[in-house]
mmCIF file of C-alpha atoms in Angstrom:
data_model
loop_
_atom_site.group_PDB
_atom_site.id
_atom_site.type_symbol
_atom_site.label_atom_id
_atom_site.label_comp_id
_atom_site.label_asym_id
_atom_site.label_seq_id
_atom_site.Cartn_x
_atom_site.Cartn_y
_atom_site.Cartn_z
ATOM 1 C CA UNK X 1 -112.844 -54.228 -38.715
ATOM 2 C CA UNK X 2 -113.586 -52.396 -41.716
ATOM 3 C CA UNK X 3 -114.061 -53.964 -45.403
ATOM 4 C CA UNK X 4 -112.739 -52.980 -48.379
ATOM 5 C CA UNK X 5 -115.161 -52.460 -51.382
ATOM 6 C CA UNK X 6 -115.928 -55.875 -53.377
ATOM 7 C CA UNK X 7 -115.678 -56.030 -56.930
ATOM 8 C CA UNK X 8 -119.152 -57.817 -57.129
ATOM 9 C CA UNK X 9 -121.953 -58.954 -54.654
ATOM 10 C CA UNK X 10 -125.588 -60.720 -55.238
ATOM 11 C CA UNK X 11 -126.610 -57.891 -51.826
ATOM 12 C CA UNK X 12 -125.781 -54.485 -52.826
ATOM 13 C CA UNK X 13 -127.389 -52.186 -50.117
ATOM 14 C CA UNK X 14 -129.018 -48.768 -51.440
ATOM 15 C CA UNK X 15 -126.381 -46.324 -51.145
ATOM 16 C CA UNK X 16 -123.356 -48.705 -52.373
ATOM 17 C CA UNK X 17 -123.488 -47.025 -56.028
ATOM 18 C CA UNK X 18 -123.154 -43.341 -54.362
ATOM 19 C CA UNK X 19 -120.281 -45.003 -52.139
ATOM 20 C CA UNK X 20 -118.626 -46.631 -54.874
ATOM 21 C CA UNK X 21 -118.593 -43.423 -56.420
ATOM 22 C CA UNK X 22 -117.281 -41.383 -53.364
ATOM 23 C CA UNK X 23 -114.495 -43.583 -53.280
ATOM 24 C CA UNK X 24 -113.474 -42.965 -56.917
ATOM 25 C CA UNK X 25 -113.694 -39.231 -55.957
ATOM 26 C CA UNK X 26 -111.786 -39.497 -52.565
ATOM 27 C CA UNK X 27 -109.712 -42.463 -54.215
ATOM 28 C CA UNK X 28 -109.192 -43.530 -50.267
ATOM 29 C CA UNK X 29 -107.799 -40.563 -48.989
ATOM 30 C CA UNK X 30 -109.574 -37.557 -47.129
ATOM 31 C CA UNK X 31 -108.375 -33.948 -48.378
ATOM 32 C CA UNK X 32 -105.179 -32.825 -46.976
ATOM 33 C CA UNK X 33 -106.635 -30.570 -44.351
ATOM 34 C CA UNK X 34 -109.353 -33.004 -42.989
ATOM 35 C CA UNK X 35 -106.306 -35.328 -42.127
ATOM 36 C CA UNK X 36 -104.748 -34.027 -38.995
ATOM 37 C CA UNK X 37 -108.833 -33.919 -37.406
ATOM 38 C CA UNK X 38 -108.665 -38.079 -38.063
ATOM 39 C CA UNK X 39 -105.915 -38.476 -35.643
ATOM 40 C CA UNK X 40 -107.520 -35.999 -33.289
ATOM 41 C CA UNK X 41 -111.038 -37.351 -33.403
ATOM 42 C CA UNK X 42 -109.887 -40.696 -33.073
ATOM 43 C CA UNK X 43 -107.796 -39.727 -29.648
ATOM 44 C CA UNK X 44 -111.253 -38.496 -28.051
ATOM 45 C CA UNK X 45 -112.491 -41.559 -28.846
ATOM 46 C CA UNK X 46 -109.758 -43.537 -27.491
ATOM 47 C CA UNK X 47 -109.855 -41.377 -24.458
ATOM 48 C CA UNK X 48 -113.755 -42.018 -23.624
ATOM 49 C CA UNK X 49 -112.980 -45.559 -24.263
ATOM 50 C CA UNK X 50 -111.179 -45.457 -20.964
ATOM 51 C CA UNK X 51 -113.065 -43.149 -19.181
ATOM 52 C CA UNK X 52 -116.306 -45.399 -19.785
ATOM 53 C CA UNK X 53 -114.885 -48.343 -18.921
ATOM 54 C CA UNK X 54 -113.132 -47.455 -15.884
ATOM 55 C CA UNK X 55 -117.575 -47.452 -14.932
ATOM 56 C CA UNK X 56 -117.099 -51.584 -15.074
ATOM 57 C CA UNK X 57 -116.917 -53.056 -11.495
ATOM 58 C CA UNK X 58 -116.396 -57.141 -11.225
ATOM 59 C CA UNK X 59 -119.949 -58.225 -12.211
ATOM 60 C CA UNK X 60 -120.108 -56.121 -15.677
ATOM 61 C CA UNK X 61 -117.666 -58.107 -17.205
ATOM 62 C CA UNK X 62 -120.512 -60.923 -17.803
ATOM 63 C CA UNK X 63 -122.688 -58.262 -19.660
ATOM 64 C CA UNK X 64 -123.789 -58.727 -22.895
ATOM 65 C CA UNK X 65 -123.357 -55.882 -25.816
ATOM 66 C CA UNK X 66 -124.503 -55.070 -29.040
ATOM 67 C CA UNK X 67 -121.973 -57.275 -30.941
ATOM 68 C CA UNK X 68 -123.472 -60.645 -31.151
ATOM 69 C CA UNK X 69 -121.796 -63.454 -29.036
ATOM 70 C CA UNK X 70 -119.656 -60.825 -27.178
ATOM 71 C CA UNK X 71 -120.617 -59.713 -23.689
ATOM 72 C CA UNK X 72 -117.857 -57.378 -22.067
ATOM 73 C CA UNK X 73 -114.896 -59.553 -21.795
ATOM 74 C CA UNK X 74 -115.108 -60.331 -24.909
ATOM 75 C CA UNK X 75 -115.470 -56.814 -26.464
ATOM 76 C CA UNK X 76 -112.667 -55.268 -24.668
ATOM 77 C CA UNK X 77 -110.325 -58.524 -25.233
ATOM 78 C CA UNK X 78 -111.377 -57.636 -28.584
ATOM 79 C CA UNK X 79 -110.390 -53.921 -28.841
ATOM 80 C CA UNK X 80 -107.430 -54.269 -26.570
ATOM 81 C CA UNK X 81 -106.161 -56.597 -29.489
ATOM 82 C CA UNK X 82 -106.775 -54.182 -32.318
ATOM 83 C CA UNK X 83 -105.127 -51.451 -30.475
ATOM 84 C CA UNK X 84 -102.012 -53.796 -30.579
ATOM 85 C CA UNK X 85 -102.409 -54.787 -33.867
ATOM 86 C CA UNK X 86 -102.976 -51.320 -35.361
ATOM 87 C CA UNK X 87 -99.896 -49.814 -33.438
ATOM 88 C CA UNK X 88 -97.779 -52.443 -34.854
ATOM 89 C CA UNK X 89 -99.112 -51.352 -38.423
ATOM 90 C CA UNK X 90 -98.193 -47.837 -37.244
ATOM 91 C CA UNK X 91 -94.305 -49.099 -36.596
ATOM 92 C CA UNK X 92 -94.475 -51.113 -39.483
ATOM 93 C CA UNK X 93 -94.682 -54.803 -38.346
ATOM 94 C CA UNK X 94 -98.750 -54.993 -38.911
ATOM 95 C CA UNK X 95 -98.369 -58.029 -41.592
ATOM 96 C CA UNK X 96 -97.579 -60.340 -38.473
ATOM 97 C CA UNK X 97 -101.204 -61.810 -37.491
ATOM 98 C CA UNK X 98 -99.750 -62.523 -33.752
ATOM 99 C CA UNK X 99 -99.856 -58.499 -33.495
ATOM 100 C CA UNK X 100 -103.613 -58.538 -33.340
ATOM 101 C CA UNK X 101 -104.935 -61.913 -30.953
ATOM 102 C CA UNK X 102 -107.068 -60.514 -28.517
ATOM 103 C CA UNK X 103 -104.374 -61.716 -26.101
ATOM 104 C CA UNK X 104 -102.548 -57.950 -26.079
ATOM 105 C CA UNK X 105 -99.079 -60.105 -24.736
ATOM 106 C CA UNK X 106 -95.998 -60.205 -26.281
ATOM 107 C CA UNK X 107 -95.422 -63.593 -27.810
ATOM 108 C CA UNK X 108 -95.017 -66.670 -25.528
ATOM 109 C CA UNK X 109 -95.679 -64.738 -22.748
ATOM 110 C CA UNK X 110 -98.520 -67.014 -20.797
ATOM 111 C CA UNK X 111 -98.902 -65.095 -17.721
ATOM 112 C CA UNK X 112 -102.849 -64.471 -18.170
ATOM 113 C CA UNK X 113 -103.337 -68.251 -18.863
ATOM 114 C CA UNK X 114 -106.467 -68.635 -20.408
ATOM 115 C CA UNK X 115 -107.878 -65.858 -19.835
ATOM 116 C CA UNK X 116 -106.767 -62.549 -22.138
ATOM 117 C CA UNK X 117 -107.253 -60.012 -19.853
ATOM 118 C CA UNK X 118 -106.760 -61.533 -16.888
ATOM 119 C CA UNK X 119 -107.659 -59.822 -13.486
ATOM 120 C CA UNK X 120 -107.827 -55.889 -14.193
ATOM 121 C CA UNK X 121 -109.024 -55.650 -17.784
ATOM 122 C CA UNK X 122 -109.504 -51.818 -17.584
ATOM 123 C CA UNK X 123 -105.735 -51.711 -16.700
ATOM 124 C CA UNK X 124 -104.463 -54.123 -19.937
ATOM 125 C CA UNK X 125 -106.912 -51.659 -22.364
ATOM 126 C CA UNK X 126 -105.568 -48.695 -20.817
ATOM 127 C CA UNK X 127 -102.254 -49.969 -22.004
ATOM 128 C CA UNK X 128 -103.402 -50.807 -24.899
ATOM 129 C CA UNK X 129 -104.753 -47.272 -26.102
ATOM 130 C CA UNK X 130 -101.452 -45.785 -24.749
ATOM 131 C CA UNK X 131 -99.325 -47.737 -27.292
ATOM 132 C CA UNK X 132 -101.706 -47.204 -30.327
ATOM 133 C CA UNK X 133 -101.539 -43.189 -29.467
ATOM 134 C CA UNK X 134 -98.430 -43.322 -29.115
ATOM 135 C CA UNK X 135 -97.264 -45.124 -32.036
ATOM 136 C CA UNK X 136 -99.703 -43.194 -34.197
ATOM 137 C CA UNK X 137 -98.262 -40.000 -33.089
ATOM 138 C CA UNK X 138 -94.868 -40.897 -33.637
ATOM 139 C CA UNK X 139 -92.483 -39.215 -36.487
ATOM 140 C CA UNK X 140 -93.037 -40.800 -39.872
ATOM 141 C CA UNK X 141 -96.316 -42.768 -39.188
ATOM 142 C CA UNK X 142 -98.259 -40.852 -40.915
ATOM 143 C CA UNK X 143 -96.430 -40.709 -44.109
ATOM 144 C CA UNK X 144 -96.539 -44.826 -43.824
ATOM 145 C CA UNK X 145 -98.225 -47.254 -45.655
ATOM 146 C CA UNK X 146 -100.324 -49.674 -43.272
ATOM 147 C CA UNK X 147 -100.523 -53.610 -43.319
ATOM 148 C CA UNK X 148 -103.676 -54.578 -41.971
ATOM 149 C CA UNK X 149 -103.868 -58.126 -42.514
ATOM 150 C CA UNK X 150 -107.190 -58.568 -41.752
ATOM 151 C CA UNK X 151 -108.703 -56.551 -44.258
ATOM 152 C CA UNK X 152 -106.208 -57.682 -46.939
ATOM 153 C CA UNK X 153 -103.005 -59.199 -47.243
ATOM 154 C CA UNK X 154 -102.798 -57.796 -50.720
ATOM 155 C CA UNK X 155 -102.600 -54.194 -50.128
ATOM 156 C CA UNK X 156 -101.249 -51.617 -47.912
ATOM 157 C CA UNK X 157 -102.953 -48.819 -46.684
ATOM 158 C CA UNK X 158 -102.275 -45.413 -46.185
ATOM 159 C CA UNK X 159 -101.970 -44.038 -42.598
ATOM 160 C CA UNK X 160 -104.774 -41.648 -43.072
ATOM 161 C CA UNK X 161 -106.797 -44.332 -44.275
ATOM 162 C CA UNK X 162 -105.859 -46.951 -41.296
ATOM 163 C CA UNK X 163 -106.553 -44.086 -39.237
ATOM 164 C CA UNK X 164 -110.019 -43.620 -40.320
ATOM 165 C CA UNK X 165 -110.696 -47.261 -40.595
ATOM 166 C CA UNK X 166 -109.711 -47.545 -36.723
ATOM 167 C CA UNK X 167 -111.727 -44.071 -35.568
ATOM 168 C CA UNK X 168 -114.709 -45.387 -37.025
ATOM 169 C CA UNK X 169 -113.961 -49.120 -35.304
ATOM 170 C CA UNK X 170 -114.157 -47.677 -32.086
ATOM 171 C CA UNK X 171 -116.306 -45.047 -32.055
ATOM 172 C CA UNK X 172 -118.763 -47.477 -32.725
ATOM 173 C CA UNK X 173 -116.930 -49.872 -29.998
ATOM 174 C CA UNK X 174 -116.993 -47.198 -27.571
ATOM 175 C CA UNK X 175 -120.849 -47.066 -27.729
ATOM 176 C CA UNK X 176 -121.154 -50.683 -27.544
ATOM 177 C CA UNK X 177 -119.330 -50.551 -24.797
ATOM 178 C CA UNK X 178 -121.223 -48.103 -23.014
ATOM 179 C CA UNK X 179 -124.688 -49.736 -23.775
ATOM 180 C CA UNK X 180 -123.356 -52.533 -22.303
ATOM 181 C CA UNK X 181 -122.956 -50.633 -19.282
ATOM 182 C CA UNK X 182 -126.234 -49.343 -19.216
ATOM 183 C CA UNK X 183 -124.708 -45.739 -20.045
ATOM 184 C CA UNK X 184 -126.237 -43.209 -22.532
ATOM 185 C CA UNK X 185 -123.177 -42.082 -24.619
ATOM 186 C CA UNK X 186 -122.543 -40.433 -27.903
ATOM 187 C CA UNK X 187 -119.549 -38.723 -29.257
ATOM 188 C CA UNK X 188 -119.787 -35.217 -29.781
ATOM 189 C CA UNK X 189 -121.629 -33.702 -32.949
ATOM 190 C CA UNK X 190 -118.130 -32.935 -34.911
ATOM 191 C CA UNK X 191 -117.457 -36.638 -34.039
ATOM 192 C CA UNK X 192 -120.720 -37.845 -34.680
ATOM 193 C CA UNK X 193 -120.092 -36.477 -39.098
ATOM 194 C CA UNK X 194 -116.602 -37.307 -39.623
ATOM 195 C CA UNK X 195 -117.548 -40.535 -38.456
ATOM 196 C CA UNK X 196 -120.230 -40.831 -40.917
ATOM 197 C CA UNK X 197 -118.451 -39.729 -43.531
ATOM 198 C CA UNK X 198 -116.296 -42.821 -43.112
ATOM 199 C CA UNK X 199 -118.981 -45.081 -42.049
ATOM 200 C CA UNK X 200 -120.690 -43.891 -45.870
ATOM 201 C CA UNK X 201 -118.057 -45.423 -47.557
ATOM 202 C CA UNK X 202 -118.160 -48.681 -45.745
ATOM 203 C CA UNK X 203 -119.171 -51.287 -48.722
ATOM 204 C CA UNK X 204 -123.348 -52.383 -47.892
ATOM 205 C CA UNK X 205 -123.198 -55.743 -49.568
ATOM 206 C CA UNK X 206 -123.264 -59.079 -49.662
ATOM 207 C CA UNK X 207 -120.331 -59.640 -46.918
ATOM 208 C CA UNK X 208 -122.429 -57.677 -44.240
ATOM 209 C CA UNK X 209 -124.194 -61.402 -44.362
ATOM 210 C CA UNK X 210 -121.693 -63.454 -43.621
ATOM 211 C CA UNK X 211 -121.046 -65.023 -40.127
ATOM 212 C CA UNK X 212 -118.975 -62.740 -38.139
ATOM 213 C CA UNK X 213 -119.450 -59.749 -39.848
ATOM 214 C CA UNK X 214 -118.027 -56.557 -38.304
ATOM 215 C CA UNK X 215 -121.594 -55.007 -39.766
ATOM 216 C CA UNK X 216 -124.545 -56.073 -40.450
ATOM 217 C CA UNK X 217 -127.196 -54.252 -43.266
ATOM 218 C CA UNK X 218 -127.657 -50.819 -43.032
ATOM 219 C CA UNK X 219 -130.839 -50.067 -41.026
ATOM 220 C CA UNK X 220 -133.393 -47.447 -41.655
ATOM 221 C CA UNK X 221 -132.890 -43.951 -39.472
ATOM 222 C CA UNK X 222 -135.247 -42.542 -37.544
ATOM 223 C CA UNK X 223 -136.601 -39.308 -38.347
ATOM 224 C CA UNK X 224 -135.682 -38.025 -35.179
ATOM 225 C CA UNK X 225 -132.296 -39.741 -34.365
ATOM 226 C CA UNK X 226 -129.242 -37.629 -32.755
ATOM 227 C CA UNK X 227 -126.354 -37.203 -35.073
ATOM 228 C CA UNK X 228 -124.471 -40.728 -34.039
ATOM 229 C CA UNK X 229 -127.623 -42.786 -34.282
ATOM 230 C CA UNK X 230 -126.945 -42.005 -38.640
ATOM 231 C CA UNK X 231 -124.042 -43.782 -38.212
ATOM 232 C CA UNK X 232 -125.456 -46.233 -36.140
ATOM 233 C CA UNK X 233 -127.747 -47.339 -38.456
ATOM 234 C CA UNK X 234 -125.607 -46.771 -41.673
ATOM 235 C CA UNK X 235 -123.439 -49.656 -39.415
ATOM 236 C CA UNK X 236 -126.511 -52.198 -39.072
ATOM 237 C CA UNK X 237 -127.103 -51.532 -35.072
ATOM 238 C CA UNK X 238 -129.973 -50.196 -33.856
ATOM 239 C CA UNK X 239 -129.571 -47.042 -31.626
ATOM 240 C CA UNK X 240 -132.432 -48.475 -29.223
ATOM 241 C CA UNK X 241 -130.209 -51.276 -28.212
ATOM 242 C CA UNK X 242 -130.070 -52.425 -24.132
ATOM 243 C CA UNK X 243 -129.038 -55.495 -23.041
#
């Protein structure tokens, strides 16, 4: 998940003063016209999601990724969860933690045992992406104000901003993802910049430290990079990851 901007930090990464700044200018909103490409950009994404992991056969699931800790399982347990947790955000019941386990079940439903995604994974995330579409395309989401409780249980957010916070998420999720799979994938140029112009207002400080950080420390680009590998690095992973 993405992190709000601290008010103070002992790490302050190199471009946090410019991003500070961006955010007084954008005060957490894109321009009106940019908005309607957030919801469309992040519905490619959501669509590749599936289409790359539908690649996984029974001995991927073991594979580890570029998220520390996670191998496959883990990662898609992971994003089937925040799928769930951001549609209920969209229909306006996001405050409840239980909307975002990784167990994507409705409550006290214990059919998967243990295990959160239980025998045909690809088929619980497909779900999953088919009721965060579809709640974010609903009538009056996008004139809501989000509770994402686990960026702050303080504030609300507004749609165009959860929006963006959840693109970027999974864009970046979606290339795990593939890397895990040993696959070579990149969203497409247009993709590639609006994600970084999210990803350049993600605060570079001292939290990116802290055990279980969604980030880590913005890395250094390569000269030669392709257009997602900016955003890549801007995120702390490196773009030559394999497993």
């Amino acid at each position: 998940m993405l992190t709000t901007r601290p008010e103070g930090g002992r790490h302050m990464g190199p471009n946090q003063e410019f991003k500070n700044e961006l955010d007084r200018l954008i005060d957490h909103q894109l321009l009106p016209e940019e908005r309607d490409f957030v919801w469309t950009y992040d519905r490619a994404v959501l669509l590749e999601s599936v289409r790359l992991l539908e690649h996984a056969g029974p001995a991927d699931w073991a594979r580890p990724t570029p998220c520390a800790d996670w191998d496959l399982r883990a990662l898609v347990s992971h994003m089937a969860g925040q799928h769930h947790g951001f549609a209920a955000a969209a229909d306006g019941a996001g405050a409840d933690l239980r909307h975002w386990r990784p167990r994507p079940l409705p409550p006290g439903d214990k059919t998967l045992g243990d295990d959160p995604i239980g025998d045909d994974p690809v088929a619980v995330y497909r779900a999953a992406v088919t009721r965060v579409t579809e709640s974010f395309a609903r009538p009056g989401s996008a004139e809501r104000h989000f509770d994402l409780p686990e960026i702050s249980t303080t504030r609300t957010f507004p749609a165009t901003v959860a929006v963006e916070f959840h693109f970027l998420d999974f864009a970046v999720h979606t290339w795990d993802m593939a890397r895990a799979l040993g696959l070579d994938w990149e969203p497409a140029d247009d993709i590639a910049e609006a994600a970084l112009t999210v990803a350049l207002r993600v605060p570079d400080d001292e939290r990116r430290l802290a055990p279980g950080a969604a980030f880590g420390p913005a890395r250094t680009p390569a000269r030669d990079g392709r257009p997602f590998d900016l955003v890549l690095t801007t995120l702390g992973r490196s773009p030559a990851w394999t497993p």
